[in-house]
């Protein structure tokens, strides 16, 4: 079971649901007022969007939703979790992952097909790719500028928690970081949208060769 968490303002939940459903997985939406995740959840996904309208800060209100207590319990028990874009912001606001996402350096919303480098593949999300591999995944965010204290950045590298970097300077993120995981390697987050890189003409007619999101989304479930 793939459980897709849905907060007011989430707008990429249908894309995630559609992808996993098309791959033959059982998928369920989990509304923010729920007290628990489905018992057979193999992967919990916090999809992109603008939870609670991004008031206060991105993800700052969502962390107080009832479902987050259940998500923390699921994570503490080793449950695999993926945060995409706003999901990344929520996981950082909840202190489940280190750092914070701030306004882009140019103070503008950025939407483009970003070039990324695979920094580490000793994990469930990127074991499908070699280290140093260049991939392309769309980004669409106004607050994707990942910032972290120097001592915590050092810890990220010591524990191989930096997973993806932008090839070029995109939004001001420290060390061009685009994706990370927790120390236990069961919580993953990235600002790019892999669910938009699955080469379906109905949703991406001009990105015919962009399939780099497929293996990322599927690999998370292969070892569960």
PDB file of C-alpha atoms in Angstrom:
ATOM      1  CA  UNK A   1       0.000   0.000   0.000  1.00  0.00           C
ATOM      2  CA  UNK A   2       1.223   3.481  -0.930  1.00  0.00           C
ATOM      3  CA  UNK A   3      -0.359   6.070   1.353  1.00  0.00           C
ATOM      4  CA  UNK A   4      -0.485   9.588  -0.081  1.00  0.00           C
ATOM      5  CA  UNK A   5      -0.950  12.230   2.604  1.00  0.00           C
ATOM      6  CA  UNK A   6      -3.307  15.020   1.603  1.00  0.00           C
ATOM      7  CA  UNK A   7      -3.403  18.413   3.293  1.00  0.00           C
ATOM      8  CA  UNK A   8      -5.597  21.368   2.302  1.00  0.00           C
ATOM      9  CA  UNK A   9      -3.645  22.944  -0.574  1.00  0.00           C
ATOM     10  CA  UNK A  10      -1.809  19.783  -1.658  1.00  0.00           C
ATOM     11  CA  UNK A  11      -2.011  19.703  -5.452  1.00  0.00           C
ATOM     12  CA  UNK A  12       0.283  16.907  -6.642  1.00  0.00           C
ATOM     13  CA  UNK A  13      -1.413  14.049  -4.806  1.00  0.00           C
ATOM     14  CA  UNK A  14      -3.312  12.908  -7.903  1.00  0.00           C
ATOM     15  CA  UNK A  15      -0.072  12.683  -9.913  1.00  0.00           C
ATOM     16  CA  UNK A  16       1.563  10.476  -7.284  1.00  0.00           C
ATOM     17  CA  UNK A  17      -1.589   8.378  -6.916  1.00  0.00           C
ATOM     18  CA  UNK A  18      -1.871   7.921 -10.690  1.00  0.00           C
ATOM     19  CA  UNK A  19       1.738   6.848 -11.114  1.00  0.00           C
ATOM     20  CA  UNK A  20       1.701   4.159  -8.435  1.00  0.00           C
ATOM     21  CA  UNK A  21      -1.759   2.958  -9.497  1.00  0.00           C
ATOM     22  CA  UNK A  22      -0.523   2.635 -13.089  1.00  0.00           C
ATOM     23  CA  UNK A  23       2.360   0.499 -11.815  1.00  0.00           C
ATOM     24  CA  UNK A  24      -0.044  -1.938 -10.175  1.00  0.00           C
ATOM     25  CA  UNK A  25       0.330  -0.810  -6.557  1.00  0.00           C
ATOM     26  CA  UNK A  26      -2.545  -0.349  -4.160  1.00  0.00           C
ATOM     27  CA  UNK A  27      -2.799   3.355  -3.326  1.00  0.00           C
ATOM     28  CA  UNK A  28      -4.808   5.275  -0.759  1.00  0.00           C
ATOM     29  CA  UNK A  29      -5.290   8.943   0.085  1.00  0.00           C
ATOM     30  CA  UNK A  30      -4.856   9.840   3.754  1.00  0.00           C
ATOM     31  CA  UNK A  31      -6.570  13.080   4.783  1.00  0.00           C
ATOM     32  CA  UNK A  32      -4.818  15.378   7.254  1.00  0.00           C
ATOM     33  CA  UNK A  33      -7.451  14.776   9.959  1.00  0.00           C
ATOM     34  CA  UNK A  34      -6.833  11.019  10.122  1.00  0.00           C
ATOM     35  CA  UNK A  35      -5.346   9.518  13.292  1.00  0.00           C
ATOM     36  CA  UNK A  36      -3.447   6.704  11.605  1.00  0.00           C
ATOM     37  CA  UNK A  37      -1.978   5.416   8.370  1.00  0.00           C
ATOM     38  CA  UNK A  38      -3.376   2.246   6.769  1.00  0.00           C
ATOM     39  CA  UNK A  39      -1.849  -0.747   8.566  1.00  0.00           C
ATOM     40  CA  UNK A  40      -0.391  -2.201   5.361  1.00  0.00           C
ATOM     41  CA  UNK A  41       1.383   1.024   4.333  1.00  0.00           C
ATOM     42  CA  UNK A  42       4.723   0.270   2.649  1.00  0.00           C
ATOM     43  CA  UNK A  43       5.419   3.835   1.564  1.00  0.00           C
ATOM     44  CA  UNK A  44       4.051   7.149   2.856  1.00  0.00           C
ATOM     45  CA  UNK A  45       4.267  10.088   0.442  1.00  0.00           C
ATOM     46  CA  UNK A  46       3.920  13.777   1.266  1.00  0.00           C
ATOM     47  CA  UNK A  47       3.134  15.235  -2.142  1.00  0.00           C
ATOM     48  CA  UNK A  48       3.851  18.707  -3.473  1.00  0.00           C
ATOM     49  CA  UNK A  49       1.604  21.737  -3.344  1.00  0.00           C
ATOM     50  CA  UNK A  50       0.845  24.560  -0.965  1.00  0.00           C
ATOM     51  CA  UNK A  51      -0.368  22.987   2.278  1.00  0.00           C
ATOM     52  CA  UNK A  52      -2.614  25.433   4.137  1.00  0.00           C
ATOM     53  CA  UNK A  53      -1.776  28.034   1.503  1.00  0.00           C
ATOM     54  CA  UNK A  54       1.841  28.203   2.696  1.00  0.00           C
ATOM     55  CA  UNK A  55       0.760  30.657   5.384  1.00  0.00           C
ATOM     56  CA  UNK A  56       3.365  31.530   8.035  1.00  0.00           C
ATOM     57  CA  UNK A  57       6.016  29.399   6.299  1.00  0.00           C
ATOM     58  CA  UNK A  58       5.813  26.507   3.877  1.00  0.00           C
ATOM     59  CA  UNK A  59       4.753  23.450   5.863  1.00  0.00           C
ATOM     60  CA  UNK A  60       4.590  25.321   9.188  1.00  0.00           C
ATOM     61  CA  UNK A  61       0.873  24.674   9.705  1.00  0.00           C
ATOM     62  CA  UNK A  62       0.843  21.182   8.221  1.00  0.00           C
ATOM     63  CA  UNK A  63       3.228  19.910  10.908  1.00  0.00           C
ATOM     64  CA  UNK A  64       0.462  20.399  13.478  1.00  0.00           C
ATOM     65  CA  UNK A  65      -2.044  18.274  11.554  1.00  0.00           C
ATOM     66  CA  UNK A  66      -3.366  15.191  13.290  1.00  0.00           C
ATOM     67  CA  UNK A  67      -1.887  12.818  10.698  1.00  0.00           C
ATOM     68  CA  UNK A  68       1.652  13.986  11.475  1.00  0.00           C
ATOM     69  CA  UNK A  69       1.642  12.228  14.848  1.00  0.00           C
ATOM     70  CA  UNK A  70       0.806   8.987  13.048  1.00  0.00           C
ATOM     71  CA  UNK A  71       3.522   9.663  10.462  1.00  0.00           C
ATOM     72  CA  UNK A  72       6.135  10.169  13.170  1.00  0.00           C
ATOM     73  CA  UNK A  73       5.178   6.845  14.743  1.00  0.00           C
ATOM     74  CA  UNK A  74       5.355   5.145  11.348  1.00  0.00           C
ATOM     75  CA  UNK A  75       8.815   6.643  10.715  1.00  0.00           C
ATOM     76  CA  UNK A  76      10.066   5.717  14.200  1.00  0.00           C
ATOM     77  CA  UNK A  77       9.084   2.131  13.426  1.00  0.00           C
ATOM     78  CA  UNK A  78      11.165   2.168  10.237  1.00  0.00           C
ATOM     79  CA  UNK A  79       8.430   3.104   7.766  1.00  0.00           C
ATOM     80  CA  UNK A  80       9.631   4.408   4.387  1.00  0.00           C
ATOM     81  CA  UNK A  81       8.605   8.003   3.709  1.00  0.00           C
ATOM     82  CA  UNK A  82       9.038  10.303   0.703  1.00  0.00           C
ATOM     83  CA  UNK A  83       8.564  14.071   0.748  1.00  0.00           C
ATOM     84  CA  UNK A  84       8.306  15.859  -2.601  1.00  0.00           C
ATOM     85  CA  UNK A  85       8.645  19.662  -2.779  1.00  0.00           C
ATOM     86  CA  UNK A  86       6.109  20.841  -0.165  1.00  0.00           C
ATOM     87  CA  UNK A  87       6.571  17.420   1.433  1.00  0.00           C
ATOM     88  CA  UNK A  88      10.280  18.235   1.830  1.00  0.00           C
ATOM     89  CA  UNK A  89       9.328  21.544   3.435  1.00  0.00           C
ATOM     90  CA  UNK A  90       6.944  19.810   5.858  1.00  0.00           C
ATOM     91  CA  UNK A  91       9.525  17.210   6.886  1.00  0.00           C
ATOM     92  CA  UNK A  92      12.055  19.959   7.635  1.00  0.00           C
ATOM     93  CA  UNK A  93       9.510  22.061   9.546  1.00  0.00           C
ATOM     94  CA  UNK A  94       8.670  18.968  11.583  1.00  0.00           C
ATOM     95  CA  UNK A  95      12.395  18.500  12.344  1.00  0.00           C
ATOM     96  CA  UNK A  96      12.197  15.006  10.907  1.00  0.00           C
ATOM     97  CA  UNK A  97      14.891  16.164   8.487  1.00  0.00           C
ATOM     98  CA  UNK A  98      17.544  18.822   9.167  1.00  0.00           C
ATOM     99  CA  UNK A  99      17.616  22.239   7.556  1.00  0.00           C
ATOM    100  CA  UNK A 100      14.938  24.539   6.219  1.00  0.00           C
ATOM    101  CA  UNK A 101      13.571  25.645   2.839  1.00  0.00           C
ATOM    102  CA  UNK A 102      13.564  29.392   2.220  1.00  0.00           C
ATOM    103  CA  UNK A 103      12.556  31.771  -0.583  1.00  0.00           C
ATOM    104  CA  UNK A 104      14.517  31.264  -3.773  1.00  0.00           C
ATOM    105  CA  UNK A 105      17.566  33.500  -3.994  1.00  0.00           C
ATOM    106  CA  UNK A 106      16.036  35.502  -6.850  1.00  0.00           C
ATOM    107  CA  UNK A 107      12.733  35.800  -4.913  1.00  0.00           C
ATOM    108  CA  UNK A 108      10.894  34.370  -7.933  1.00  0.00           C
ATOM    109  CA  UNK A 109       8.969  31.165  -8.583  1.00  0.00           C
ATOM    110  CA  UNK A 110      11.118  28.783 -10.648  1.00  0.00           C
ATOM    111  CA  UNK A 111       9.670  26.220 -13.051  1.00  0.00           C
ATOM    112  CA  UNK A 112      12.097  24.302 -15.261  1.00  0.00           C
ATOM    113  CA  UNK A 113      13.430  20.861 -16.105  1.00  0.00           C
ATOM    114  CA  UNK A 114      16.411  20.785 -13.761  1.00  0.00           C
ATOM    115  CA  UNK A 115      19.647  18.889 -14.309  1.00  0.00           C
ATOM    116  CA  UNK A 116      20.638  16.917 -11.201  1.00  0.00           C
ATOM    117  CA  UNK A 117      23.650  14.891 -10.107  1.00  0.00           C
ATOM    118  CA  UNK A 118      23.311  11.683  -8.094  1.00  0.00           C
ATOM    119  CA  UNK A 119      25.604  12.205  -5.103  1.00  0.00           C
ATOM    120  CA  UNK A 120      24.944   8.985  -3.194  1.00  0.00           C
ATOM    121  CA  UNK A 121      23.235   5.758  -4.260  1.00  0.00           C
ATOM    122  CA  UNK A 122      23.646   3.687  -1.101  1.00  0.00           C
ATOM    123  CA  UNK A 123      19.977   4.132  -0.277  1.00  0.00           C
ATOM    124  CA  UNK A 124      16.511   2.923  -1.253  1.00  0.00           C
ATOM    125  CA  UNK A 125      15.683   5.874  -3.489  1.00  0.00           C
ATOM    126  CA  UNK A 126      18.711   6.099  -5.773  1.00  0.00           C
ATOM    127  CA  UNK A 127      20.193   2.609  -5.847  1.00  0.00           C
ATOM    128  CA  UNK A 128      18.915   2.465  -9.443  1.00  0.00           C
ATOM    129  CA  UNK A 129      21.481   5.081 -10.524  1.00  0.00           C
ATOM    130  CA  UNK A 130      25.283   5.252 -10.452  1.00  0.00           C
ATOM    131  CA  UNK A 131      26.990   7.964  -8.413  1.00  0.00           C
ATOM    132  CA  UNK A 132      27.712  10.972 -10.560  1.00  0.00           C
ATOM    133  CA  UNK A 133      24.897  10.150 -12.976  1.00  0.00           C
ATOM    134  CA  UNK A 134      23.173  13.214 -14.444  1.00  0.00           C
ATOM    135  CA  UNK A 135      19.386  13.066 -14.525  1.00  0.00           C
ATOM    136  CA  UNK A 136      16.638  15.559 -15.334  1.00  0.00           C
ATOM    137  CA  UNK A 137      13.553  16.157 -13.200  1.00  0.00           C
ATOM    138  CA  UNK A 138      11.174  19.149 -13.267  1.00  0.00           C
ATOM    139  CA  UNK A 139      11.140  21.658 -10.439  1.00  0.00           C
ATOM    140  CA  UNK A 140       8.374  24.136  -9.595  1.00  0.00           C
ATOM    141  CA  UNK A 141       8.852  26.099  -6.392  1.00  0.00           C
ATOM    142  CA  UNK A 142       9.153  29.516  -4.846  1.00  0.00           C
ATOM    143  CA  UNK A 143      10.747  28.316  -1.606  1.00  0.00           C
ATOM    144  CA  UNK A 144      13.275  25.693  -2.628  1.00  0.00           C
ATOM    145  CA  UNK A 145      16.368  27.372  -1.218  1.00  0.00           C
ATOM    146  CA  UNK A 146      17.705  24.693   1.154  1.00  0.00           C
ATOM    147  CA  UNK A 147      19.711  26.137   4.037  1.00  0.00           C
ATOM    148  CA  UNK A 148      21.427  24.336   6.903  1.00  0.00           C
ATOM    149  CA  UNK A 149      23.881  25.227   9.645  1.00  0.00           C
ATOM    150  CA  UNK A 150      27.554  24.418   8.862  1.00  0.00           C
ATOM    151  CA  UNK A 151      27.826  21.800  11.620  1.00  0.00           C
ATOM    152  CA  UNK A 152      24.682  20.063  10.380  1.00  0.00           C
ATOM    153  CA  UNK A 153      25.900  20.216   6.788  1.00  0.00           C
ATOM    154  CA  UNK A 154      29.098  18.492   7.871  1.00  0.00           C
ATOM    155  CA  UNK A 155      27.003  15.807   9.548  1.00  0.00           C
ATOM    156  CA  UNK A 156      24.959  15.318   6.364  1.00  0.00           C
ATOM    157  CA  UNK A 157      28.096  14.579   4.372  1.00  0.00           C
ATOM    158  CA  UNK A 158      29.639  12.398   7.085  1.00  0.00           C
ATOM    159  CA  UNK A 159      26.513  10.215   7.062  1.00  0.00           C
ATOM    160  CA  UNK A 160      26.066  10.248   3.262  1.00  0.00           C
ATOM    161  CA  UNK A 161      22.685  11.941   3.597  1.00  0.00           C
ATOM    162  CA  UNK A 162      23.124  14.295   0.641  1.00  0.00           C
ATOM    163  CA  UNK A 163      21.496  12.436  -2.248  1.00  0.00           C
ATOM    164  CA  UNK A 164      20.973  14.894  -5.096  1.00  0.00           C
ATOM    165  CA  UNK A 165      22.522  18.185  -6.169  1.00  0.00           C
ATOM    166  CA  UNK A 166      21.552  20.653  -8.866  1.00  0.00           C
ATOM    167  CA  UNK A 167      24.199  20.636 -11.597  1.00  0.00           C
ATOM    168  CA  UNK A 168      23.870  24.404 -11.934  1.00  0.00           C
ATOM    169  CA  UNK A 169      23.007  27.131  -9.437  1.00  0.00           C
ATOM    170  CA  UNK A 170      19.199  27.164  -9.336  1.00  0.00           C
ATOM    171  CA  UNK A 171      17.723  28.652  -6.191  1.00  0.00           C
ATOM    172  CA  UNK A 172      20.532  29.485  -3.765  1.00  0.00           C
ATOM    173  CA  UNK A 173      20.536  26.164  -1.916  1.00  0.00           C
ATOM    174  CA  UNK A 174      23.588  25.397   0.203  1.00  0.00           C
ATOM    175  CA  UNK A 175      26.013  23.335  -1.901  1.00  0.00           C
ATOM    176  CA  UNK A 176      23.254  23.166  -4.556  1.00  0.00           C
ATOM    177  CA  UNK A 177      21.512  20.467  -2.492  1.00  0.00           C
ATOM    178  CA  UNK A 178      18.276  19.182  -4.049  1.00  0.00           C
ATOM    179  CA  UNK A 179      17.556  16.042  -2.010  1.00  0.00           C
ATOM    180  CA  UNK A 180      18.516  14.425   1.286  1.00  0.00           C
ATOM    181  CA  UNK A 181      17.582  11.562   3.609  1.00  0.00           C
ATOM    182  CA  UNK A 182      17.691  10.930   7.356  1.00  0.00           C
ATOM    183  CA  UNK A 183      20.459   8.983   9.104  1.00  0.00           C
ATOM    184  CA  UNK A 184      18.380   5.809   9.204  1.00  0.00           C
ATOM    185  CA  UNK A 185      17.719   6.009   5.450  1.00  0.00           C
ATOM    186  CA  UNK A 186      13.982   5.561   5.707  1.00  0.00           C
ATOM    187  CA  UNK A 187      12.947   9.203   5.153  1.00  0.00           C
ATOM    188  CA  UNK A 188      13.701  10.754   1.759  1.00  0.00           C
ATOM    189  CA  UNK A 189      12.984  14.215   0.427  1.00  0.00           C
ATOM    190  CA  UNK A 190      13.671  16.193  -2.724  1.00  0.00           C
ATOM    191  CA  UNK A 191      12.481  19.479  -4.198  1.00  0.00           C
ATOM    192  CA  UNK A 192      12.216  18.192  -7.814  1.00  0.00           C
ATOM    193  CA  UNK A 193       9.029  16.369  -8.863  1.00  0.00           C
ATOM    194  CA  UNK A 194       9.799  12.774  -9.972  1.00  0.00           C
ATOM    195  CA  UNK A 195       6.080  12.163 -10.564  1.00  0.00           C
ATOM    196  CA  UNK A 196       6.341  14.685 -13.417  1.00  0.00           C
ATOM    197  CA  UNK A 197       9.206  12.784 -15.055  1.00  0.00           C
ATOM    198  CA  UNK A 198       7.407   9.594 -16.015  1.00  0.00           C
ATOM    199  CA  UNK A 199       7.126  10.252 -19.760  1.00  0.00           C
ATOM    200  CA  UNK A 200       3.353  10.156 -20.092  1.00  0.00           C
ATOM    201  CA  UNK A 201       2.333  12.221 -23.099  1.00  0.00           C
ATOM    202  CA  UNK A 202      -0.950  13.198 -21.473  1.00  0.00           C
ATOM    203  CA  UNK A 203       0.892  15.187 -18.787  1.00  0.00           C
ATOM    204  CA  UNK A 204       4.296  15.893 -20.347  1.00  0.00           C
ATOM    205  CA  UNK A 205       3.979  16.020 -24.171  1.00  0.00           C
ATOM    206  CA  UNK A 206       7.192  18.021 -24.565  1.00  0.00           C
ATOM    207  CA  UNK A 207       9.347  15.866 -22.270  1.00  0.00           C
ATOM    208  CA  UNK A 208       9.351  12.671 -24.317  1.00  0.00           C
ATOM    209  CA  UNK A 209      12.744  11.519 -23.076  1.00  0.00           C
ATOM    210  CA  UNK A 210      12.202  12.480 -19.453  1.00  0.00           C
ATOM    211  CA  UNK A 211      11.690   9.202 -17.613  1.00  0.00           C
ATOM    212  CA  UNK A 212      14.177   9.731 -14.781  1.00  0.00           C
ATOM    213  CA  UNK A 213      11.447   9.879 -12.155  1.00  0.00           C
ATOM    214  CA  UNK A 214      10.147   6.371 -12.843  1.00  0.00           C
ATOM    215  CA  UNK A 215      12.943   4.375 -11.243  1.00  0.00           C
ATOM    216  CA  UNK A 216      13.212   6.777  -8.281  1.00  0.00           C
ATOM    217  CA  UNK A 217       9.560   6.225  -7.399  1.00  0.00           C
ATOM    218  CA  UNK A 218       9.639   2.479  -8.053  1.00  0.00           C
ATOM    219  CA  UNK A 219      12.963   1.754  -6.322  1.00  0.00           C
ATOM    220  CA  UNK A 220      11.618   3.041  -3.010  1.00  0.00           C
ATOM    221  CA  UNK A 221       9.257   0.054  -2.937  1.00  0.00           C
ATOM    222  CA  UNK A 222      11.563  -2.632  -4.313  1.00  0.00           C
ATOM    223  CA  UNK A 223      13.367  -3.260  -1.042  1.00  0.00           C
ATOM    224  CA  UNK A 224      10.330  -2.986   1.232  1.00  0.00           C
TER     225      UNK A 224
END
